[in-house]
Amino acid sequence: MRICAYVNLRGNALEALQFYSGIFRTEPEYMTYADAPANAGFPVTEEMKHMVLHGEVFLDKEQSIMIADDLRPGEGEMGSAIVLTLLMEDETEQRRIFAALAEGGTVLMPLTHTFWSANFGTVKDRFGLIWHSNLCRKPVC
């Protein structure tokens, strides 16, 4: 069993997929609404054609983040209702990923030693997603 976060964004899911795949050094997989089979009950408008119906970025062989453009009308900041937590074992890689996520975003808590972690920090990325980064020392994580 694994847990996978699914993030709904408002029109910039493809940009997010490309951004995260660059950080995690993988290729994003996605389909747009134009790629979906025709459905008379769900017509695809010109505006929707280039929006992401479903996308995924693999972090490794077993973990991924799924991202799509949410077409539902609504209010509030998308992406802020969840926090994605990275459980890291390599400090160099932790610092690289943390810095990349912080580009265009806001560091909410710089990477620092805490009572539960050798190195922990929180960043809100340029898409409004909040990430915790936790450096684990076995067998804690």
Short mmCIF file of N, CA and C in Angstrom, two decimals:
data_model
loop_
_atom_site.label_atom_id
_atom_site.label_comp_id
_atom_site.label_asym_id
_atom_site.label_seq_id
_atom_site.Cartn_x
_atom_site.Cartn_y
_atom_site.Cartn_z
N MET A 1 0.84 -1.17 0.00
CA MET A 1 0.00 0.00 0.00
C MET A 1 0.89 1.24 0.00
N ARG A 2 0.42 2.28 -0.66
CA ARG A 2 1.13 3.55 -0.64
C ARG A 2 0.14 4.68 -0.59
N ILE A 3 0.58 5.82 -0.17
CA ILE A 3 -0.28 6.99 -0.16
C ILE A 3 0.20 7.93 -1.25
N CYS A 4 -0.72 8.55 -1.93
CA CYS A 4 -0.37 9.46 -3.01
C CYS A 4 -1.23 10.71 -2.89
N ALA A 5 -0.62 11.84 -2.90
CA ALA A 5 -1.38 13.09 -2.84
C ALA A 5 -1.92 13.44 -4.21
N TYR A 6 -3.16 13.91 -4.26
CA TYR A 6 -3.76 14.38 -5.51
C TYR A 6 -4.08 15.85 -5.31
N VAL A 7 -3.55 16.66 -6.20
CA VAL A 7 -3.65 18.10 -6.07
C VAL A 7 -4.46 18.67 -7.23
N ASN A 8 -5.48 19.45 -6.92
CA ASN A 8 -6.27 20.12 -7.94
C ASN A 8 -5.85 21.58 -8.01
N LEU A 9 -5.50 22.03 -9.22
CA LEU A 9 -5.09 23.42 -9.44
C LEU A 9 -6.07 24.09 -10.39
N ARG A 10 -5.92 25.37 -10.57
CA ARG A 10 -6.84 26.16 -11.39
C ARG A 10 -6.15 26.65 -12.66
N GLY A 11 -5.97 25.74 -13.63
CA GLY A 11 -5.48 26.15 -14.93
C GLY A 11 -3.98 26.11 -15.12
N ASN A 12 -3.20 25.75 -14.09
CA ASN A 12 -1.75 25.70 -14.26
C ASN A 12 -1.18 24.33 -13.88
N ALA A 13 -1.98 23.28 -14.04
CA ALA A 13 -1.54 21.94 -13.68
C ALA A 13 -0.36 21.48 -14.54
N LEU A 14 -0.38 21.77 -15.83
CA LEU A 14 0.72 21.35 -16.70
C LEU A 14 2.03 22.01 -16.27
N GLU A 15 1.97 23.28 -15.95
CA GLU A 15 3.16 23.99 -15.46
C GLU A 15 3.66 23.35 -14.17
N ALA A 16 2.75 23.00 -13.27
CA ALA A 16 3.13 22.35 -12.01
C ALA A 16 3.76 20.99 -12.27
N LEU A 17 3.16 20.20 -13.17
CA LEU A 17 3.71 18.88 -13.50
C LEU A 17 5.13 19.00 -14.04
N GLN A 18 5.37 19.96 -14.90
CA GLN A 18 6.70 20.16 -15.47
C GLN A 18 7.68 20.64 -14.40
N PHE A 19 7.24 21.52 -13.54
CA PHE A 19 8.07 22.04 -12.45
C PHE A 19 8.51 20.91 -11.52
N TYR A 20 7.57 20.11 -11.04
CA TYR A 20 7.89 19.04 -10.10
C TYR A 20 8.70 17.93 -10.76
N SER A 21 8.42 17.62 -12.02
CA SER A 21 9.19 16.57 -12.69
C SER A 21 10.65 17.01 -12.84
N GLY A 22 10.89 18.31 -13.02
CA GLY A 22 12.26 18.81 -13.08
C GLY A 22 12.97 18.65 -11.75
N ILE A 23 12.28 18.92 -10.67
CA ILE A 23 12.88 18.79 -9.33
C ILE A 23 13.21 17.34 -9.03
N PHE A 24 12.27 16.44 -9.33
CA PHE A 24 12.44 15.03 -8.99
C PHE A 24 13.08 14.21 -10.10
N ARG A 25 13.49 14.91 -11.18
CA ARG A 25 14.23 14.30 -12.28
C ARG A 25 13.50 13.11 -12.90
N THR A 26 12.22 13.33 -13.20
CA THR A 26 11.40 12.32 -13.84
C THR A 26 10.62 12.98 -14.99
N GLU A 27 9.95 12.19 -15.77
CA GLU A 27 9.09 12.71 -16.83
C GLU A 27 7.64 12.70 -16.34
N PRO A 28 6.93 13.80 -16.49
CA PRO A 28 5.52 13.79 -16.07
C PRO A 28 4.69 12.97 -17.06
N GLU A 29 3.67 12.36 -16.54
CA GLU A 29 2.69 11.66 -17.38
C GLU A 29 1.38 12.40 -17.21
N TYR A 30 0.71 12.72 -18.33
CA TYR A 30 -0.55 13.44 -18.21
C TYR A 30 -1.37 13.30 -19.47
N MET A 31 -2.67 13.58 -19.31
CA MET A 31 -3.57 13.69 -20.45
C MET A 31 -4.38 14.96 -20.27
N THR A 32 -4.66 15.60 -21.39
CA THR A 32 -5.48 16.81 -21.35
C THR A 32 -6.93 16.42 -21.61
N TYR A 33 -7.82 17.36 -21.42
CA TYR A 33 -9.22 17.10 -21.73
C TYR A 33 -9.40 16.78 -23.20
N ALA A 34 -8.55 17.34 -24.07
CA ALA A 34 -8.62 17.04 -25.51
C ALA A 34 -8.26 15.59 -25.79
N ASP A 35 -7.46 14.96 -24.93
CA ASP A 35 -7.06 13.56 -25.11
C ASP A 35 -8.16 12.58 -24.69
N ALA A 36 -9.14 13.04 -23.97
CA ALA A 36 -10.20 12.16 -23.45
C ALA A 36 -11.15 11.76 -24.58
N PRO A 37 -11.73 10.58 -24.49
CA PRO A 37 -12.72 10.17 -25.49
C PRO A 37 -13.92 11.13 -25.47
N ALA A 38 -14.49 11.35 -26.63
CA ALA A 38 -15.67 12.23 -26.73
C ALA A 38 -16.79 11.70 -25.86
N ASN A 39 -17.49 12.61 -25.21
CA ASN A 39 -18.60 12.24 -24.34
C ASN A 39 -19.66 13.33 -24.48
N ALA A 40 -20.79 12.99 -25.07
CA ALA A 40 -21.86 13.97 -25.29
C ALA A 40 -22.34 14.59 -23.99
N GLY A 41 -22.26 13.84 -22.89
CA GLY A 41 -22.69 14.35 -21.60
C GLY A 41 -21.69 15.28 -20.95
N PHE A 42 -20.49 15.35 -21.51
CA PHE A 42 -19.43 16.19 -20.96
C PHE A 42 -18.65 16.81 -22.12
N PRO A 43 -19.24 17.82 -22.76
CA PRO A 43 -18.55 18.43 -23.90
C PRO A 43 -17.30 19.19 -23.46
N VAL A 44 -16.24 19.07 -24.25
CA VAL A 44 -14.98 19.74 -23.97
C VAL A 44 -14.94 21.04 -24.77
N THR A 45 -14.86 22.14 -24.05
CA THR A 45 -14.81 23.45 -24.70
C THR A 45 -13.38 23.74 -25.18
N GLU A 46 -13.23 24.75 -26.02
CA GLU A 46 -11.90 25.15 -26.49
C GLU A 46 -11.01 25.52 -25.31
N GLU A 47 -11.58 26.19 -24.32
CA GLU A 47 -10.82 26.60 -23.13
C GLU A 47 -10.28 25.40 -22.36
N MET A 48 -11.04 24.31 -22.33
CA MET A 48 -10.67 23.13 -21.56
C MET A 48 -9.66 22.23 -22.26
N LYS A 49 -9.57 22.30 -23.57
CA LYS A 49 -8.77 21.34 -24.35
C LYS A 49 -7.34 21.19 -23.86
N HIS A 50 -6.72 22.26 -23.44
CA HIS A 50 -5.31 22.19 -23.04
C HIS A 50 -5.14 22.04 -21.54
N MET A 51 -6.23 21.93 -20.81
CA MET A 51 -6.15 21.75 -19.37
C MET A 51 -5.89 20.27 -19.05
N VAL A 52 -5.25 20.01 -17.92
CA VAL A 52 -4.87 18.65 -17.53
C VAL A 52 -6.05 17.93 -16.88
N LEU A 53 -6.46 16.82 -17.51
CA LEU A 53 -7.51 15.97 -16.95
C LEU A 53 -6.93 15.12 -15.81
N HIS A 54 -5.74 14.59 -16.04
CA HIS A 54 -5.05 13.80 -15.02
C HIS A 54 -3.56 13.83 -15.32
N GLY A 55 -2.76 14.03 -14.29
CA GLY A 55 -1.31 14.00 -14.45
C GLY A 55 -0.65 13.38 -13.24
N GLU A 56 0.58 12.93 -13.45
CA GLU A 56 1.29 12.29 -12.35
C GLU A 56 2.79 12.51 -12.52
N VAL A 57 3.45 12.79 -11.41
CA VAL A 57 4.90 12.89 -11.34
C VAL A 57 5.37 11.84 -10.35
N PHE A 58 6.23 10.94 -10.81
CA PHE A 58 6.77 9.90 -9.93
C PHE A 58 7.99 10.44 -9.20
N LEU A 59 8.00 10.25 -7.88
CA LEU A 59 9.13 10.66 -7.07
C LEU A 59 10.17 9.55 -7.04
N ASP A 60 9.70 8.32 -7.09
CA ASP A 60 10.55 7.14 -7.20
C ASP A 60 9.67 6.01 -7.74
N LYS A 61 10.08 4.77 -7.62
CA LYS A 61 9.32 3.66 -8.19
C LYS A 61 7.96 3.45 -7.54
N GLU A 62 7.80 3.90 -6.30
CA GLU A 62 6.58 3.60 -5.55
C GLU A 62 5.73 4.81 -5.17
N GLN A 63 6.26 6.01 -5.32
CA GLN A 63 5.55 7.19 -4.84
C GLN A 63 5.35 8.20 -5.97
N SER A 64 4.22 8.89 -5.90
CA SER A 64 3.94 9.89 -6.92
C SER A 64 3.04 10.98 -6.36
N ILE A 65 2.95 12.06 -7.13
CA ILE A 65 1.99 13.13 -6.87
C ILE A 65 1.10 13.21 -8.11
N MET A 66 -0.20 13.20 -7.90
CA MET A 66 -1.14 13.34 -9.01
C MET A 66 -1.68 14.76 -9.02
N ILE A 67 -1.79 15.33 -10.22
CA ILE A 67 -2.18 16.74 -10.36
C ILE A 67 -3.14 16.88 -11.53
N ALA A 68 -4.17 17.70 -11.37
CA ALA A 68 -5.12 17.97 -12.45
C ALA A 68 -5.64 19.39 -12.33
N ASP A 69 -6.21 19.88 -13.42
CA ASP A 69 -6.90 21.16 -13.39
C ASP A 69 -8.32 20.91 -12.92
N ASP A 70 -8.71 21.56 -11.87
CA ASP A 70 -10.05 21.42 -11.29
C ASP A 70 -11.00 22.38 -12.00
N LEU A 71 -12.02 21.84 -12.62
CA LEU A 71 -12.97 22.65 -13.37
C LEU A 71 -14.14 23.14 -12.53
N ARG A 72 -14.24 22.64 -11.31
CA ARG A 72 -15.36 23.04 -10.46
C ARG A 72 -15.24 24.48 -10.03
N PRO A 73 -16.33 25.22 -10.09
CA PRO A 73 -16.27 26.59 -9.59
C PRO A 73 -16.09 26.57 -8.08
N GLY A 74 -15.38 27.52 -7.58
CA GLY A 74 -15.17 27.57 -6.13
C GLY A 74 -14.35 28.77 -5.74
N GLU A 75 -14.22 28.92 -4.46
CA GLU A 75 -13.46 30.03 -3.92
C GLU A 75 -12.30 29.50 -3.09
N GLY A 76 -11.41 30.37 -2.76
CA GLY A 76 -10.29 29.99 -1.90
C GLY A 76 -9.06 29.67 -2.71
N GLU A 77 -7.96 29.60 -2.02
CA GLU A 77 -6.68 29.33 -2.65
C GLU A 77 -6.52 27.83 -2.85
N MET A 78 -6.35 27.43 -4.10
CA MET A 78 -6.18 26.02 -4.40
C MET A 78 -4.82 25.54 -3.91
N GLY A 79 -4.77 24.30 -3.44
CA GLY A 79 -3.52 23.70 -3.04
C GLY A 79 -3.13 23.92 -1.60
N SER A 80 -3.75 24.86 -0.92
CA SER A 80 -3.31 25.16 0.44
C SER A 80 -3.97 24.27 1.49
N ALA A 81 -4.94 23.45 1.10
CA ALA A 81 -5.64 22.61 2.06
C ALA A 81 -4.87 21.34 2.40
N ILE A 82 -3.77 21.10 1.70
CA ILE A 82 -2.98 19.90 1.98
C ILE A 82 -1.54 20.30 2.24
N VAL A 83 -0.84 19.44 2.91
CA VAL A 83 0.59 19.59 3.10
C VAL A 83 1.23 18.29 2.64
N LEU A 84 2.22 18.41 1.80
CA LEU A 84 2.96 17.25 1.33
C LEU A 84 4.23 17.15 2.16
N THR A 85 4.48 15.98 2.73
CA THR A 85 5.64 15.80 3.58
C THR A 85 6.65 14.87 2.92
N LEU A 86 7.86 15.37 2.74
CA LEU A 86 8.95 14.57 2.19
C LEU A 86 9.77 14.03 3.34
N LEU A 87 9.89 12.71 3.42
CA LEU A 87 10.70 12.06 4.43
C LEU A 87 12.02 11.70 3.77
N MET A 88 13.06 12.46 4.06
CA MET A 88 14.33 12.36 3.37
C MET A 88 15.37 11.66 4.23
N GLU A 89 16.34 11.01 3.58
CA GLU A 89 17.44 10.37 4.29
C GLU A 89 18.79 10.97 3.92
N ASP A 90 18.84 11.75 2.85
CA ASP A 90 20.08 12.35 2.37
C ASP A 90 19.98 13.87 2.48
N GLU A 91 20.83 14.47 3.31
CA GLU A 91 20.74 15.90 3.56
C GLU A 91 21.05 16.75 2.32
N THR A 92 21.98 16.32 1.51
CA THR A 92 22.31 17.06 0.29
C THR A 92 21.10 17.11 -0.64
N GLU A 93 20.45 15.99 -0.82
CA GLU A 93 19.26 15.93 -1.67
C GLU A 93 18.11 16.72 -1.03
N GLN A 94 18.00 16.66 0.29
CA GLN A 94 16.97 17.43 0.98
C GLN A 94 17.15 18.92 0.71
N ARG A 95 18.37 19.40 0.81
CA ARG A 95 18.64 20.82 0.59
C ARG A 95 18.38 21.23 -0.86
N ARG A 96 18.73 20.36 -1.81
CA ARG A 96 18.50 20.65 -3.23
C ARG A 96 17.01 20.78 -3.51
N ILE A 97 16.23 19.82 -3.04
CA ILE A 97 14.79 19.83 -3.30
C ILE A 97 14.13 21.00 -2.58
N PHE A 98 14.51 21.25 -1.35
CA PHE A 98 13.93 22.36 -0.58
C PHE A 98 14.17 23.68 -1.31
N ALA A 99 15.40 23.91 -1.76
CA ALA A 99 15.74 25.14 -2.47
C ALA A 99 14.95 25.26 -3.77
N ALA A 100 14.80 24.16 -4.49
CA ALA A 100 14.05 24.19 -5.75
C ALA A 100 12.57 24.51 -5.50
N LEU A 101 12.00 23.93 -4.47
CA LEU A 101 10.60 24.21 -4.14
C LEU A 101 10.42 25.67 -3.71
N ALA A 102 11.43 26.24 -3.09
CA ALA A 102 11.35 27.62 -2.59
C ALA A 102 11.45 28.66 -3.70
N GLU A 103 11.97 28.27 -4.88
CA GLU A 103 12.10 29.23 -5.98
C GLU A 103 10.72 29.76 -6.37
N GLY A 104 10.54 31.05 -6.25
CA GLY A 104 9.26 31.66 -6.57
C GLY A 104 8.22 31.48 -5.48
N GLY A 105 8.60 30.85 -4.39
CA GLY A 105 7.68 30.62 -3.28
C GLY A 105 8.15 31.33 -2.03
N THR A 106 7.75 30.79 -0.87
CA THR A 106 8.07 31.41 0.41
C THR A 106 8.53 30.34 1.39
N VAL A 107 9.68 30.55 2.00
CA VAL A 107 10.14 29.65 3.06
C VAL A 107 9.38 30.03 4.32
N LEU A 108 8.58 29.12 4.82
CA LEU A 108 7.81 29.37 6.04
C LEU A 108 8.62 29.03 7.29
N MET A 109 9.49 28.03 7.17
CA MET A 109 10.42 27.65 8.25
C MET A 109 11.68 27.13 7.58
N PRO A 110 12.80 27.82 7.76
CA PRO A 110 14.04 27.34 7.15
C PRO A 110 14.43 25.97 7.68
N LEU A 111 15.20 25.24 6.90
CA LEU A 111 15.69 23.94 7.36
C LEU A 111 16.50 24.14 8.64
N THR A 112 16.14 23.41 9.68
CA THR A 112 16.81 23.56 10.97
C THR A 112 16.64 22.28 11.79
N HIS A 113 17.52 22.10 12.76
CA HIS A 113 17.43 20.96 13.68
C HIS A 113 16.20 21.16 14.59
N THR A 114 15.43 20.09 14.78
CA THR A 114 14.29 20.11 15.70
C THR A 114 14.40 18.91 16.63
N PHE A 115 13.51 18.83 17.59
CA PHE A 115 13.55 17.70 18.51
C PHE A 115 13.15 16.38 17.84
N TRP A 116 12.45 16.45 16.70
CA TRP A 116 12.04 15.22 16.02
C TRP A 116 12.86 14.94 14.77
N SER A 117 13.69 15.88 14.35
CA SER A 117 14.40 15.72 13.08
C SER A 117 15.77 16.38 13.13
N ALA A 118 16.70 15.76 12.43
CA ALA A 118 18.03 16.37 12.30
C ALA A 118 17.96 17.63 11.45
N ASN A 119 16.95 17.72 10.59
CA ASN A 119 16.79 18.87 9.71
C ASN A 119 15.35 18.90 9.23
N PHE A 120 14.63 19.96 9.53
CA PHE A 120 13.23 20.09 9.16
C PHE A 120 12.96 21.50 8.67
N GLY A 121 12.12 21.63 7.66
CA GLY A 121 11.73 22.95 7.17
C GLY A 121 10.41 22.88 6.44
N THR A 122 9.81 24.05 6.22
CA THR A 122 8.53 24.14 5.52
C THR A 122 8.61 25.25 4.50
N VAL A 123 8.11 24.96 3.31
CA VAL A 123 8.11 25.93 2.22
C VAL A 123 6.74 25.93 1.53
N LYS A 124 6.29 27.11 1.15
CA LYS A 124 5.09 27.24 0.33
C LYS A 124 5.60 27.54 -1.08
N ASP A 125 5.35 26.65 -2.03
CA ASP A 125 5.91 26.82 -3.36
C ASP A 125 5.11 27.82 -4.19
N ARG A 126 5.55 28.09 -5.38
CA ARG A 126 4.93 29.12 -6.22
C ARG A 126 3.52 28.77 -6.66
N PHE A 127 3.07 27.53 -6.44
CA PHE A 127 1.70 27.13 -6.76
C PHE A 127 0.80 27.15 -5.53
N GLY A 128 1.35 27.54 -4.38
CA GLY A 128 0.56 27.61 -3.16
C GLY A 128 0.54 26.33 -2.35
N LEU A 129 1.29 25.31 -2.80
CA LEU A 129 1.35 24.06 -2.04
C LEU A 129 2.37 24.19 -0.92
N ILE A 130 2.03 23.62 0.23
CA ILE A 130 2.91 23.67 1.38
C ILE A 130 3.61 22.31 1.52
N TRP A 131 4.93 22.36 1.65
CA TRP A 131 5.76 21.17 1.76
C TRP A 131 6.53 21.20 3.08
N HIS A 132 6.48 20.08 3.83
CA HIS A 132 7.38 19.86 4.95
C HIS A 132 8.53 19.01 4.41
N SER A 133 9.72 19.28 4.87
CA SER A 133 10.88 18.46 4.53
C SER A 133 11.50 17.99 5.82
N ASN A 134 11.54 16.68 6.00
CA ASN A 134 11.97 16.08 7.26
C ASN A 134 13.13 15.13 7.00
N LEU A 135 14.30 15.44 7.56
CA LEU A 135 15.45 14.54 7.43
C LEU A 135 15.36 13.48 8.51
N CYS A 136 15.22 12.26 8.08
CA CYS A 136 15.00 11.14 8.99
C CYS A 136 16.30 10.45 9.33
N ARG A 137 16.36 9.98 10.52
CA ARG A 137 17.44 9.10 10.95
C ARG A 137 16.79 7.79 11.31
N LYS A 138 17.17 6.73 10.64
CA LYS A 138 16.56 5.43 10.89
C LYS A 138 16.64 5.11 12.37
N PRO A 139 15.67 4.50 12.97
CA PRO A 139 14.41 4.00 12.40
C PRO A 139 13.25 4.97 12.57
N VAL A 140 13.49 6.28 12.72
CA VAL A 140 12.42 7.24 13.01
C VAL A 140 11.38 7.29 11.90
N CYS A 141 11.77 7.36 10.64
CA CYS A 141 10.79 7.52 9.56
C CYS A 141 10.23 6.21 9.11
#
